[in-house]
Amino acid sequence: MSTITLDRYADVREAYRQHDLEQALYDAGGVVMADCLLVLHGSAHRTRRRVENRLFRRGTFRHWEHTFLREVVTDTLAPFVAAGHADLLELGYRTVMNLTAMVAGVDHSTTDVTETDALYRFAKKFSEGATLVHTTRDPAEVRAEVAAALDEFDRIFLTPSIARREALLDRLAAGEVPEDDLPRDVLTALLRHRDDLGLDRDMLRREVAFYLQAGSHSTADAFSHAVDDWFAWRARDPEAAEEARHDPALLQACVYETLRLHPASPVARRRALAAISLRGGTDIPEGSEVVLDIAAANRDPEVFDRPAEYDPARDVPSDVPRWGHAFGGGMHACIGTELAGGVPAAGSAEGAQVLGTVTLMLDALLAAGARPDPAAPPRRDPHSARDHFASYPVVFGDEA
Ligand code: HEM
């Protein structure tokens, strides 16, 4: 079987939109990914996505941002600021775990750190299962650990979350509660449409587990890189970096520039169900594997001037998002784009802006006076070929 790698921006965009290219990155990760939205194809994907999309309608996240998102971010940050130090990975996961659990429909206490940390532990294990294709460990061992984690997660979190929602749905059917009393989350939507979607209990739990890891890992990764890029920028050009810190639209552009340069998923992988010819001249034979090299395409010099340079104020063509392909495209385009990345604020009316969780997190961290810990440099993840930090210590307050 041949493998074709696409690394030009335009080729990747066209490939994302091909209906005859199906998901292939998670073939080894079936223990947690089988039948998940991200691996479904054609009408099965369309039907599931339509049900889940309703939660992610425009306006939902603007409402969230204007009502409670900022508080989630500042409340999670507060104990770290009081202690005088934080690790960006721990802080990032703590912040986004509560949000992704809420989106997924996993009931938990937002004030009990042990529950958040348990969810974090599960999300990390599910993520290891999803990316089994990249593991350097014995795959059977990882699979067994992920299966055990799914059982434990089910017992502690999922079973009670399902029971509460089923009771509410029964009461809705009996006319005892209004529609508005139902939680707006993926689990509730799936339970309501369980029969039309042909979902069994295992599929339900994998979909919820998938959401938990898909939303948290990528957002926490984007946050640590956004902070790292901004620190480096401040060292090079303190005036420009400080100006961005006080301008939400510019700070958001900083996050987009980070997403372009360090996409959380540096490659996507697809399988050709039919022969395809791309406009740029690449022929993809039926049955071949196609690697969409997002990291390379996001630095395509035909689209991004001085592509390797971090320049939040750069000009980009009007049909190209500032984050390039970091949120994917086509049928599997990230459903959480607006929650994580907001809507480009430049040009939006004041008050109509949706900055997104990563910008809110960056803003809160910088406002609290974070700087790299001079005694403990950041460490890259030694178990991943990907561009992830394993640890990023920061301290708060003035330099001595
Ligand atoms: C900075 C943060 C994020 C980044 C960079 C990111 C990136 C991506 C990418 C690249 C894909 C497409 C993968 C492919 O085509 O193979 C994707 C899909 C997806 N993402 Fe995200 N994501 C982020 C945050 C989130 C959040 C917060 C959620 C939910 C709470 C989420 C839920 C999903 C789901 C459900 C899909 C599958 C969509 C489908 O298959 O139709 N993501 N994401």
XYZ file of C-alpha atoms and ligand atoms in Angstrom:
443
model
C 0.000 0.000 0.000
C 1.429 3.387 -0.966
C 1.581 6.381 1.365
C 1.299 9.878 -0.031
C 2.270 12.872 2.074
C 0.697 16.254 1.405
C 2.577 19.201 2.848
C 1.304 22.149 0.818
C -1.445 24.288 2.344
C -3.731 24.077 -0.707
C -3.342 20.291 -1.094
C -4.192 19.675 2.557
C -7.257 21.919 2.297
C -8.467 20.075 -0.787
C -7.779 16.675 0.795
C -9.831 17.573 3.880
C -12.803 18.220 1.616
C -12.625 14.900 -0.261
C -15.516 12.593 0.566
C -13.508 9.606 -0.628
C -10.818 10.064 2.008
C -11.759 8.367 5.267
C -10.176 8.713 8.704
C -7.154 6.408 9.196
C -5.211 7.829 12.141
C -7.028 5.858 14.818
C -7.096 2.342 13.357
C -4.833 1.122 16.186
C -6.764 3.070 18.844
C -10.064 1.145 18.616
C -10.134 0.430 22.344
C -11.306 4.006 22.881
C -11.925 5.319 19.343
C -14.087 2.633 17.656
C -17.336 4.203 16.308
C -16.428 7.662 17.636
C -17.434 10.750 15.683
C -13.841 11.258 14.538
C -13.632 7.833 12.871
C -17.133 7.604 11.396
C -17.532 8.194 7.683
C -20.243 9.205 5.238
C -23.863 9.162 6.390
C -23.019 7.596 9.803
C -20.744 10.580 10.506
C -23.247 13.090 9.153
C -26.089 11.815 11.333
C -24.002 11.707 14.533
C -22.427 15.105 13.845
C -25.854 16.678 13.262
C -26.973 15.545 16.723
C -23.796 16.719 18.472
C -23.486 19.945 16.448
C -26.617 21.360 18.054
C -24.664 21.883 21.254
C -21.986 23.814 19.450
C -24.212 26.339 17.728
C -22.932 29.856 17.229
C -23.825 31.924 20.213
C -23.523 29.116 22.762
C -19.904 29.849 23.528
C -20.365 33.601 23.420
C -22.968 33.088 26.115
C -20.587 30.823 28.070
C -17.761 33.325 27.755
C -19.916 36.172 28.964
C -21.413 34.203 31.845
C -18.942 31.794 33.458
C -15.862 30.894 31.366
C -13.711 33.715 32.728
C -14.538 32.687 36.275
C -13.644 29.052 35.570
C -10.275 30.262 34.286
C -9.531 32.698 37.130
C -10.859 30.371 39.859
C -8.628 27.554 38.635
C -5.647 29.900 38.480
C -6.124 31.503 41.916
C -4.601 28.774 44.145
C -1.534 28.593 41.899
C -1.018 32.364 42.083
C -1.415 32.205 45.870
C 1.243 29.465 46.021
C 3.537 31.614 43.845
C 4.167 28.962 41.178
C 2.453 26.651 38.686
C 3.180 24.059 36.086
C 1.431 25.101 32.874
C 0.510 21.520 32.037
C -1.184 20.927 35.372
C -2.850 24.338 35.284
C -3.965 23.856 31.674
C -5.500 20.454 32.274
C -7.186 21.526 35.521
C -8.847 24.424 33.689
C -9.993 22.560 30.611
C -10.901 19.269 32.297
C -13.908 20.876 33.960
C -14.995 22.433 30.676
C -14.636 19.345 28.532
C -16.349 17.211 31.184
C -19.226 19.682 31.108
C -19.419 19.530 27.302
C -19.190 15.728 27.313
C -21.830 15.377 30.039
C -19.710 13.926 32.831
C -21.117 15.063 36.177
C -18.437 15.953 38.688
C -17.648 18.477 41.357
C -15.828 21.509 39.949
C -14.572 22.463 43.390
C -13.166 19.049 44.332
C -9.645 18.935 42.924
C -9.407 15.167 43.447
C -12.307 14.660 41.023
C -10.746 16.968 38.433
C -7.460 15.135 38.830
C -9.182 11.754 38.417
C -10.737 13.014 35.167
C -7.316 14.286 34.090
C -5.803 10.848 34.765
C -8.547 9.186 32.692
C -8.256 11.713 29.854
C -4.500 11.116 29.644
C -4.983 7.343 29.545
C -7.720 7.614 26.878
C -5.462 9.874 24.858
C -2.710 7.243 25.060
C -5.235 4.716 23.773
C -6.379 6.946 20.905
C -2.801 7.519 19.735
C -1.707 3.877 20.053
C -0.322 4.180 16.547
C 2.539 6.305 17.958
C 3.268 4.314 21.107
C 6.769 3.179 21.922
C 5.354 0.802 24.591
C 3.890 -2.706 24.206
C 0.513 -1.982 22.501
C -1.240 -4.898 24.252
C -0.224 -3.525 27.625
C -1.469 -0.032 26.756
C -4.743 -1.486 25.447
C -5.299 -3.390 28.704
C -4.626 -0.258 30.771
C -7.031 1.804 28.649
C -9.745 -0.864 28.942
C -9.302 -0.929 32.739
C -9.433 2.889 32.848
C -12.662 2.860 30.806
C -14.243 0.450 33.313
C -13.191 2.575 36.257
C -14.316 5.808 34.565
C -17.646 4.161 33.779
C -18.204 3.105 37.387
C -17.178 6.403 39.003
C -18.452 8.995 36.535
C -20.405 7.667 33.575
C -22.967 5.371 35.227
C -24.228 8.092 37.618
C -24.198 10.684 34.792
C -26.333 8.411 32.595
C -28.722 7.604 35.455
C -29.323 11.296 36.202
C -29.995 12.097 32.545
C -32.245 9.091 31.973
C -34.340 10.085 34.981
C -34.630 13.618 33.585
C -35.561 12.314 30.140
C -38.290 10.151 31.735
C -39.612 13.188 33.534
C -39.531 15.208 30.321
C -41.526 12.470 28.569
C -44.039 12.566 31.441
C -44.350 16.346 31.042
C -42.954 16.955 34.524
C -39.994 19.083 33.506
C -39.514 21.542 30.633
C -36.983 21.005 27.849
C -34.807 23.765 29.338
C -34.126 21.642 32.419
C -32.104 19.152 30.384
C -28.335 19.560 30.474
C -26.879 20.806 27.197
C -24.171 18.209 26.690
C -23.090 15.420 24.367
C -24.260 12.599 26.653
C -27.801 13.966 26.937
C -27.997 14.466 23.168
C -26.797 10.909 22.550
C -29.206 9.391 25.080
C -32.106 11.197 23.444
C -31.141 9.952 20.000
C -29.734 6.609 21.081
C -32.117 4.510 18.969
C -31.893 6.605 15.770
C -28.096 6.559 16.054
C -27.965 2.821 16.835
C -25.815 3.390 19.907
C -25.126 0.631 22.405
C -23.749 1.225 25.909
C -20.110 0.666 24.878
C -20.389 3.136 22.010
C -21.860 5.703 24.380
C -19.000 5.371 26.789
C -16.350 5.525 24.085
C -17.893 8.698 22.629
C -17.949 10.416 26.025
C -14.387 9.239 26.771
C -13.297 10.499 23.349
C -14.721 13.974 24.021
C -13.017 14.102 27.365
C -9.601 13.551 25.848
C -10.088 15.317 22.492
C -11.058 18.595 24.128
C -8.628 18.631 27.020
C -5.345 17.453 25.566
C -5.353 19.798 22.574
C -6.454 22.847 24.578
C -3.863 22.282 27.330
C -1.179 21.765 24.685
C -2.164 24.973 22.862
C -2.074 26.878 26.161
C 1.479 25.796 27.098
C 2.761 26.657 23.617
C 0.923 29.995 23.572
C 2.587 30.994 26.832
C 6.001 29.783 25.671
C 5.737 31.701 22.382
C 4.611 34.853 24.161
C 7.487 34.658 26.696
C 9.969 34.277 23.822
C 8.351 37.227 22.023
C 8.567 39.407 25.128
C 12.281 38.574 25.391
C 12.777 39.648 21.741
C 10.358 42.564 21.529
C 9.033 43.581 24.976
C 7.090 46.578 23.695
C 5.083 44.662 21.072
C 4.410 41.773 23.461
C 3.214 44.110 26.232
C 0.935 45.915 23.779
C -0.635 42.591 22.779
C -1.125 41.673 26.422
C -3.528 44.593 26.837
C -5.384 44.156 23.537
C -7.717 41.114 23.468
C -7.866 40.935 19.662
C -4.066 40.945 19.440
C -3.694 38.428 22.245
C -6.088 36.153 20.396
C -3.972 36.608 17.254
C -0.992 35.455 19.363
C -2.867 32.246 20.175
C -3.737 31.719 16.507
C -0.083 32.202 15.553
C 0.893 29.589 18.148
C -1.726 27.159 16.815
C -0.344 27.656 13.312
C 3.234 26.999 14.416
C 2.517 24.191 16.912
C -0.666 22.371 15.860
C -1.675 19.907 18.617
C -2.243 17.288 15.902
C 0.723 17.751 13.554
C -0.560 15.166 11.082
C -3.910 13.811 9.965
C -4.149 10.490 8.166
C -6.741 9.305 5.655
C -7.377 6.274 3.450
C -8.454 6.669 -0.196
C -11.730 4.866 -0.897
C -11.391 5.768 -4.591
C -8.757 7.236 -6.893
C -8.483 11.005 -6.477
C -6.636 13.699 -8.443
C -5.886 16.924 -6.619
C -5.875 20.222 -8.514
C -2.191 20.709 -7.680
C -1.359 17.599 -9.741
C -1.092 14.891 -7.043
C -2.738 11.586 -7.970
C -3.927 9.466 -5.063
C -4.563 5.826 -6.012
C -7.492 3.949 -4.450
C -6.440 2.153 -1.257
C -3.448 4.385 -0.539
C -2.829 6.126 2.762
C -2.635 9.888 2.745
C -0.706 11.802 5.381
C -1.848 15.413 5.745
C 1.216 17.105 7.173
C -0.467 19.953 9.025
C 2.726 21.191 10.688
C 4.411 21.573 7.282
C 1.331 22.989 5.503
C 0.994 25.622 8.240
C 4.469 26.835 7.249
C 3.847 26.805 3.502
C 5.735 29.866 2.157
C 3.184 30.244 -0.650
C 0.589 31.177 1.959
C 2.524 32.414 4.997
C 5.206 34.991 4.452
C 8.326 34.299 6.633
C 6.539 31.065 7.653
C 8.696 30.016 10.618
C 8.499 33.441 12.246
C 6.117 34.126 15.147
C 4.345 37.255 13.994
C 0.846 37.640 15.469
C 0.235 40.745 13.342
C 1.050 38.991 10.064
C -1.169 39.360 7.021
C -2.856 36.182 5.823
C -4.955 35.689 2.673
C -8.638 36.361 3.339
C -9.638 32.715 2.765
C -7.030 31.340 5.173
C -7.640 31.232 8.924
C -4.752 32.536 11.037
C -4.407 29.093 12.644
C -3.939 27.453 9.235
C -5.137 23.837 9.474
C -4.723 23.509 13.263
C -8.455 22.822 13.695
C -8.638 20.465 10.709
C -11.182 20.933 7.935
C -13.930 19.278 5.922
C -16.285 16.809 7.580
C -14.093 16.225 10.663
C -13.309 19.920 11.269
C -12.958 20.437 15.011
C -16.353 20.800 16.665
C -14.725 22.669 19.570
C -13.032 25.385 17.468
C -15.140 28.189 18.865
C -14.883 27.023 22.473
C -11.095 26.670 22.325
C -10.193 29.365 19.782
C -13.169 31.722 19.755
C -14.088 33.689 16.650
C -11.471 36.080 15.241
C -11.958 39.176 17.399
C -10.302 41.630 15.025
C -13.170 43.490 13.444
C -15.853 42.149 15.857
C -17.843 44.707 17.743
C -16.916 45.132 21.409
C -19.091 42.770 23.449
C -19.695 40.484 20.467
C -16.199 39.018 20.706
C -15.635 35.356 21.480
C -12.008 35.125 22.523
C -11.967 31.403 23.238
C -10.683 29.459 26.220
C -6.988 29.509 25.290
C -6.895 33.316 24.975
C -8.802 33.705 28.253
C -6.260 31.411 29.934
C -3.287 33.262 28.446
C -4.770 36.620 29.421
C -5.411 35.551 33.026
C -1.960 34.011 33.401
C -0.123 37.075 32.082
C -2.295 39.438 34.125
C -1.212 37.455 37.210
C 2.419 38.283 36.369
C 3.591 34.811 35.317
C 7.146 34.381 34.070
C 9.293 31.297 33.411
C 10.679 29.747 36.592
C 14.387 30.697 36.499
C 15.234 27.605 38.572
C 13.386 25.031 36.445
C 13.425 25.198 32.641
C 10.539 23.650 30.638
C 10.951 20.020 29.548
C 9.754 18.442 26.294
C 7.849 15.155 26.461
C 10.520 12.444 26.048
C 7.908 9.757 25.188
C 6.439 11.573 22.236
C 7.895 12.452 18.878
C 5.353 15.285 18.919
C 6.064 18.860 19.903
C 4.609 18.647 23.460
C 5.858 19.955 26.781
C 5.974 17.478 29.650
C 6.480 20.223 32.204
C 6.549 24.038 32.126
C 7.148 25.667 35.521
C 6.258 29.340 35.941
C 6.409 31.672 38.931
C 4.229 34.673 39.774
C 5.189 38.081 41.050
C 8.038 40.504 40.525
C 11.569 39.414 39.791
C 13.811 39.613 42.863
C -6.846 24.221 20.777
C -7.707 23.240 20.926
C -8.088 22.226 19.871
C -7.421 21.839 18.737
C -6.089 22.354 18.203
C -8.240 20.809 18.097
C -7.923 20.183 16.892
C -8.727 19.285 16.229
C -8.436 18.712 14.935
C -7.179 18.968 14.104
C -9.472 17.891 14.587
C -9.616 17.091 13.288
C -8.844 15.797 13.301
C -8.878 15.078 11.975
O -9.313 15.623 10.956
O -8.416 13.926 11.912
C -10.433 17.944 15.680
C -11.624 17.254 15.707
C -12.470 17.263 16.805
N -12.360 18.022 17.943
Fe -10.919 19.369 18.365
N -9.361 20.586 18.853
C -9.321 21.446 19.951
C -10.278 21.553 20.950
C -11.418 20.821 21.043
C -12.421 20.937 22.077
C -12.365 21.942 23.223
C -13.382 19.979 21.824
C -14.652 19.658 22.566
C -14.962 19.987 23.760
C -12.982 19.283 20.611
C -13.690 18.255 20.023
C -13.410 17.716 18.784
C -14.254 16.701 18.148
C -15.514 16.084 18.719
C -13.668 16.425 16.897
C -14.173 15.438 15.845
C -15.067 16.134 14.846
C -15.576 15.180 13.771
O -14.978 14.135 13.535
O -16.590 15.510 13.148
N -11.790 19.821 20.163
N -9.952 18.812 16.671
